[in-house]
Short mmCIF file of C-alpha atoms in Angstrom, two decimals:
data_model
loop_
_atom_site.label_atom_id
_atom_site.label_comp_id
_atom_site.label_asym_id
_atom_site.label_seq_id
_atom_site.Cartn_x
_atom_site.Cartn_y
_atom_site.Cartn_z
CA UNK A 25 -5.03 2.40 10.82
CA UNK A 26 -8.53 0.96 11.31
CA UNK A 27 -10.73 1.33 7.58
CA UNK A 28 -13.39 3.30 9.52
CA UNK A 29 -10.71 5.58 10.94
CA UNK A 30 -9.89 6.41 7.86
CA UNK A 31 -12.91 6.61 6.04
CA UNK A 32 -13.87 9.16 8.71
CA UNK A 33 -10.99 11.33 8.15
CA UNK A 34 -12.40 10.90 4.45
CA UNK A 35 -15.72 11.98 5.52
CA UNK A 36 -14.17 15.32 7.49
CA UNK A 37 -11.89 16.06 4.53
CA UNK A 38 -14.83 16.39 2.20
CA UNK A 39 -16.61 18.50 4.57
CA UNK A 40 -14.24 20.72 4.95
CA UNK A 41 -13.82 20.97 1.30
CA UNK A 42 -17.57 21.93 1.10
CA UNK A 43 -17.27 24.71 3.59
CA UNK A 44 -14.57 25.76 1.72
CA UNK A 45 -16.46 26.09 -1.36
CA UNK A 46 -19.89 28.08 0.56
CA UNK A 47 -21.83 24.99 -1.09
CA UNK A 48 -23.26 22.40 1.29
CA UNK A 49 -24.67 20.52 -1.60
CA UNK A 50 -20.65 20.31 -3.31
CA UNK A 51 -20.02 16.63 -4.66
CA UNK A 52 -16.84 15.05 -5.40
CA UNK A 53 -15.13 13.08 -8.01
CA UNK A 54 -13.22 10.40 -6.26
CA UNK A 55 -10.15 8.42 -7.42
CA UNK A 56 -9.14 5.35 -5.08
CA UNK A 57 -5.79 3.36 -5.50
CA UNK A 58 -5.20 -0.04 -3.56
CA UNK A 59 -6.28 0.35 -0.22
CA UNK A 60 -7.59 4.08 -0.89
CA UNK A 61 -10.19 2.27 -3.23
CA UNK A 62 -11.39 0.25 -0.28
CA UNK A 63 -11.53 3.31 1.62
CA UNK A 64 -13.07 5.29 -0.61
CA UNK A 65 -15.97 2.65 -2.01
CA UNK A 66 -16.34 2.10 2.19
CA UNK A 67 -17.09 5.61 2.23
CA UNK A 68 -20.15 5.74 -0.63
CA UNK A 69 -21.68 2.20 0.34
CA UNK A 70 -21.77 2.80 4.26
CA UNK A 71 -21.13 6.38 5.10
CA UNK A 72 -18.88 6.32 8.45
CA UNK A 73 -21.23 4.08 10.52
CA UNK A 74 -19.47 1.40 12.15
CA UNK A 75 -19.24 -2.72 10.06
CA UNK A 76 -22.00 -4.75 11.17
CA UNK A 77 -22.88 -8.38 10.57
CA UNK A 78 -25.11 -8.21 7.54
CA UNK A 79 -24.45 -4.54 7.19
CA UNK A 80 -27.27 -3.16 4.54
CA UNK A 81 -25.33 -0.68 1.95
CA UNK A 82 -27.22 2.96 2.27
CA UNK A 83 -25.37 4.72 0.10
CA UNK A 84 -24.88 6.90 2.93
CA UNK A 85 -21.44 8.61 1.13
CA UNK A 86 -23.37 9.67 -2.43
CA UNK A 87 -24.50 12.98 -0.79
CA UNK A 88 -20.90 13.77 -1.24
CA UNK A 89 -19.94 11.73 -3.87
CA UNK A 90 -20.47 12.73 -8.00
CA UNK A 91 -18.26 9.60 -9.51
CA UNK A 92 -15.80 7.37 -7.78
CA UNK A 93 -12.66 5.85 -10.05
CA UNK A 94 -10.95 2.39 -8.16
CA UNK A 95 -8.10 1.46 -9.78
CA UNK A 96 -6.45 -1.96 -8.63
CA UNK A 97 -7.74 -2.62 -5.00
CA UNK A 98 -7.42 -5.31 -3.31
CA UNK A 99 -10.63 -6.85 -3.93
CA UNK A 100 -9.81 -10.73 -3.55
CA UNK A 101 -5.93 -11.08 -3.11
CA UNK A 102 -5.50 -9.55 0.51
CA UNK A 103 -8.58 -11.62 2.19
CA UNK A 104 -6.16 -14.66 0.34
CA UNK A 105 -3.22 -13.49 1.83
CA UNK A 106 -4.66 -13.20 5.54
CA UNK A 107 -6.49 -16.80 4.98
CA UNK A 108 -2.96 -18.34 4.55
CA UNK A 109 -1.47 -16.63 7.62
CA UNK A 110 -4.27 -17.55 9.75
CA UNK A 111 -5.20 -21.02 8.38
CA UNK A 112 -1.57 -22.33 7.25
CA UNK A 113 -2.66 -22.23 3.21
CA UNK A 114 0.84 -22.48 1.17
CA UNK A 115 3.05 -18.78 1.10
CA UNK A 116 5.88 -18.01 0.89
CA UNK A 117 9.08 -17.88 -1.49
CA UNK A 118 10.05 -21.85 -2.03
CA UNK A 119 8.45 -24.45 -3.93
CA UNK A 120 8.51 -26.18 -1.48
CA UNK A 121 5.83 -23.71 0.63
CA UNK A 122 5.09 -21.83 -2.80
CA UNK A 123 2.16 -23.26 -5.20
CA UNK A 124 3.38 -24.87 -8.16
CA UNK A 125 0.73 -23.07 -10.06
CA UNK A 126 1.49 -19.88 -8.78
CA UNK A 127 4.82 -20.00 -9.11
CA UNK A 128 4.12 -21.05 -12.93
CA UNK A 129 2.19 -17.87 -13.21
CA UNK A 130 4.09 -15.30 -11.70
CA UNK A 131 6.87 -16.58 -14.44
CA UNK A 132 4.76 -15.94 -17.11
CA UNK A 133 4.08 -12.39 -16.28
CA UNK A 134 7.57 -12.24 -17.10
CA UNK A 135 8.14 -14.71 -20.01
CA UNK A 136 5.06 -13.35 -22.09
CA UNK A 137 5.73 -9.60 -22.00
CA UNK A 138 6.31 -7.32 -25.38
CA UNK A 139 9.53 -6.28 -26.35
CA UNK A 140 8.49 -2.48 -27.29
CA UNK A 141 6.79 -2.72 -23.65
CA UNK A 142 9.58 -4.05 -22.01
CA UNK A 143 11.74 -1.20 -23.05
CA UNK A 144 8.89 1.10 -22.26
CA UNK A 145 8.97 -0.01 -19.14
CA UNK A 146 12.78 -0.10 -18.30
CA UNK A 147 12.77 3.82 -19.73
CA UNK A 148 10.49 4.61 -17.39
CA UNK A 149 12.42 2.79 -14.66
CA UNK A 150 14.99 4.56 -14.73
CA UNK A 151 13.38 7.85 -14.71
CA UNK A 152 11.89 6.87 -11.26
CA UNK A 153 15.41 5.80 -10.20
CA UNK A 154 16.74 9.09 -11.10
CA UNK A 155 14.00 11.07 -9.53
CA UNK A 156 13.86 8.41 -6.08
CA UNK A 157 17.63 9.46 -5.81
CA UNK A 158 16.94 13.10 -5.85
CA UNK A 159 14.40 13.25 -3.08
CA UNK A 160 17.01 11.17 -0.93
CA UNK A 161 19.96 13.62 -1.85
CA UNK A 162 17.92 16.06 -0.54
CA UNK A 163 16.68 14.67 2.18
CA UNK A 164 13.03 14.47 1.43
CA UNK A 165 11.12 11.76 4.01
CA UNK A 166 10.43 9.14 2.34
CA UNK A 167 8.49 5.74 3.45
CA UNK A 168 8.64 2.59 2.30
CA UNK A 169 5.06 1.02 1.03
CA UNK A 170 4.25 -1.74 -1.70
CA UNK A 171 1.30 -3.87 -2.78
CA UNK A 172 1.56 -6.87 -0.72
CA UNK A 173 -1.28 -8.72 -0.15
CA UNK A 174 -2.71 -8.26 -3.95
CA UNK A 175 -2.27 -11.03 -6.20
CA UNK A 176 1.62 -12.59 -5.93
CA UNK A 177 2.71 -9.56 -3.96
CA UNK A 178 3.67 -11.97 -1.35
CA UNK A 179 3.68 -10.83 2.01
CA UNK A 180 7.84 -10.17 2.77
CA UNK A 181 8.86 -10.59 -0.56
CA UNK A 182 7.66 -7.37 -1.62
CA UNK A 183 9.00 -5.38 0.87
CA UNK A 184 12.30 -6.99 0.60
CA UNK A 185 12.12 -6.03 -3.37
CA UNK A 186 11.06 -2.96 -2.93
CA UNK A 187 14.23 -2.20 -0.15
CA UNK A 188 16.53 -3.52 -2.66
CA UNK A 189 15.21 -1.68 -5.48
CA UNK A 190 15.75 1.83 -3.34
CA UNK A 191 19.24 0.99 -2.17
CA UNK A 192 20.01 0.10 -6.15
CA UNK A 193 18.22 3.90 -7.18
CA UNK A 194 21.37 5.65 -5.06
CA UNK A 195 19.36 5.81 -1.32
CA UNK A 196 21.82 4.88 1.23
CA UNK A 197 21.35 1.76 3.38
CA UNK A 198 20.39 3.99 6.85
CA UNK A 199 18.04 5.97 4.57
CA UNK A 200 16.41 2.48 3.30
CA UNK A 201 16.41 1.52 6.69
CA UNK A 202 14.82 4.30 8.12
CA UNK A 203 12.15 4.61 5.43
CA UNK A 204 10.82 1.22 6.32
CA UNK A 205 10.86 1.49 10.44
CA UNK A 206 11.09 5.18 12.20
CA UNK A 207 9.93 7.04 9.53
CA UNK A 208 7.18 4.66 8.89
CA UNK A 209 6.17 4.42 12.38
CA UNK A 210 6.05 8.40 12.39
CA UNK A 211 3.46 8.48 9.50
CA UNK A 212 1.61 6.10 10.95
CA UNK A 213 1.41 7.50 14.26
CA UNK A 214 2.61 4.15 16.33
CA UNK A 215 4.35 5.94 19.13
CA UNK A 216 4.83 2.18 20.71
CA UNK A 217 7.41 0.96 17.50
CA UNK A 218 9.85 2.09 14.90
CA UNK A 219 12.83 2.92 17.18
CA UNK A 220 15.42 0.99 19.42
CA UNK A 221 14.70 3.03 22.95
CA UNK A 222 13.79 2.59 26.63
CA UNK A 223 9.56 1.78 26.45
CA UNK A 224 9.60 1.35 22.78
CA UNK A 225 7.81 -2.11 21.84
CA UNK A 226 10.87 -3.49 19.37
CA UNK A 227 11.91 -6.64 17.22
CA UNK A 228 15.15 -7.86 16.84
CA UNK A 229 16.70 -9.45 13.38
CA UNK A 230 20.49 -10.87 14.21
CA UNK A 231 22.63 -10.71 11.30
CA UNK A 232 25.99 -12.31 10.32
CA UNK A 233 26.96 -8.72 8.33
CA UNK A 234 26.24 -4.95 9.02
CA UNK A 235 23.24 -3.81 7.10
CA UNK A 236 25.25 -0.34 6.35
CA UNK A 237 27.74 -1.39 4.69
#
């Protein structure tokens, strides 16, 4: 959805939060992950008024806003990410269309990590495994989301990670497919996409092997 869209439904959520409360004067404390950061810090510099060239910052959110927490947002690696699709910059998964230095860096986030962490990290793992595989058994909707676009989150390679990763935590293939297409498509209100039927806009991906199996 368009950031203004949502920064409006932002804008009517808080309202209706102050009605709630009898207190017109009722200010928030705001926490804003990933893209909700962008949203959110939208929101207190510009109020819901519409991006302009040159756009002054008003402040125009604070009357609703006490203190505002971003944690990881996209700052600089998306606008990267959409500069390489639209100017042909190097992405993608090979060294051959893959920076050498970012390739060297993305194995060091592996190579230098802490034992005690690592194990930390693999406990925790699994306890999100566990807990994805519950939801599924009982049928909870889930959708498939990631990172991509922040720094070597690499547009395709995360999702394709992040499919894998489900199907390994006990969802079944259809439910991994579903998460990232129909369902998807349902949260995100695009009537047009997300199913294989008569008016539906659709992509096709030919494979040599059934997905569900």
């Amino acid at each position: 959805r368009d950031l203004v869209e949502s920064v409006r439904r932002l804008d009517e959520t808080l309202e209706a939060l102050a009605d709630a409360r009898g207190d017109r004067n009722t200010r928030f404390n705001i926490v804003g992950h990933s893209m909700a950061g962008l949203i959110a810090r939208y929101y207190l510099r510009h109020g819901t008024a519409e991006p302009q060239p040159g756009q002054p910052v008003t402040w125009a959110g604070a009357r609703r806003i006490n203190s505002m927490v971003l944690v990881a947002v996209p700052n600089g690696g998306s606008i990267h990410s959409l500069e390489a699709m639209l100017y042909g910059n190097r992405v993608g998964l090979s060294y051959t269309t893959l920076a050498a230095s970012v390739i060297a860096r993305m194995r060091r986030a592996y190579e230098n990590r802490d034992p005690a962490a690592l194990e930390r990290t693999r406990t925790q793992y699994a306890i999100l495994q566990r807990s994805l595989a519950k939801l599924a058994k009982a049928n909870v909707r889930i959708i498939l989301g990631s990172d991509t676009g922040l720094e070597d989150h690499l547009f395709g390679m995360s999702e394709q990670r992040e499919l894998e990763s489900m199907a390994k935590a006990g969802m079944t293939p259809m439910q991994v497919i579903v998460s990232a297409t129909s369902r998807a498509a349902e949260y995100l209100k695009l009537d047009k996409m997300g199913v294989l039927a008569a008016g539906k806009e659709a992509s096709f991906l030919v494979l040599d092997a059934n997905p569900l199996d």
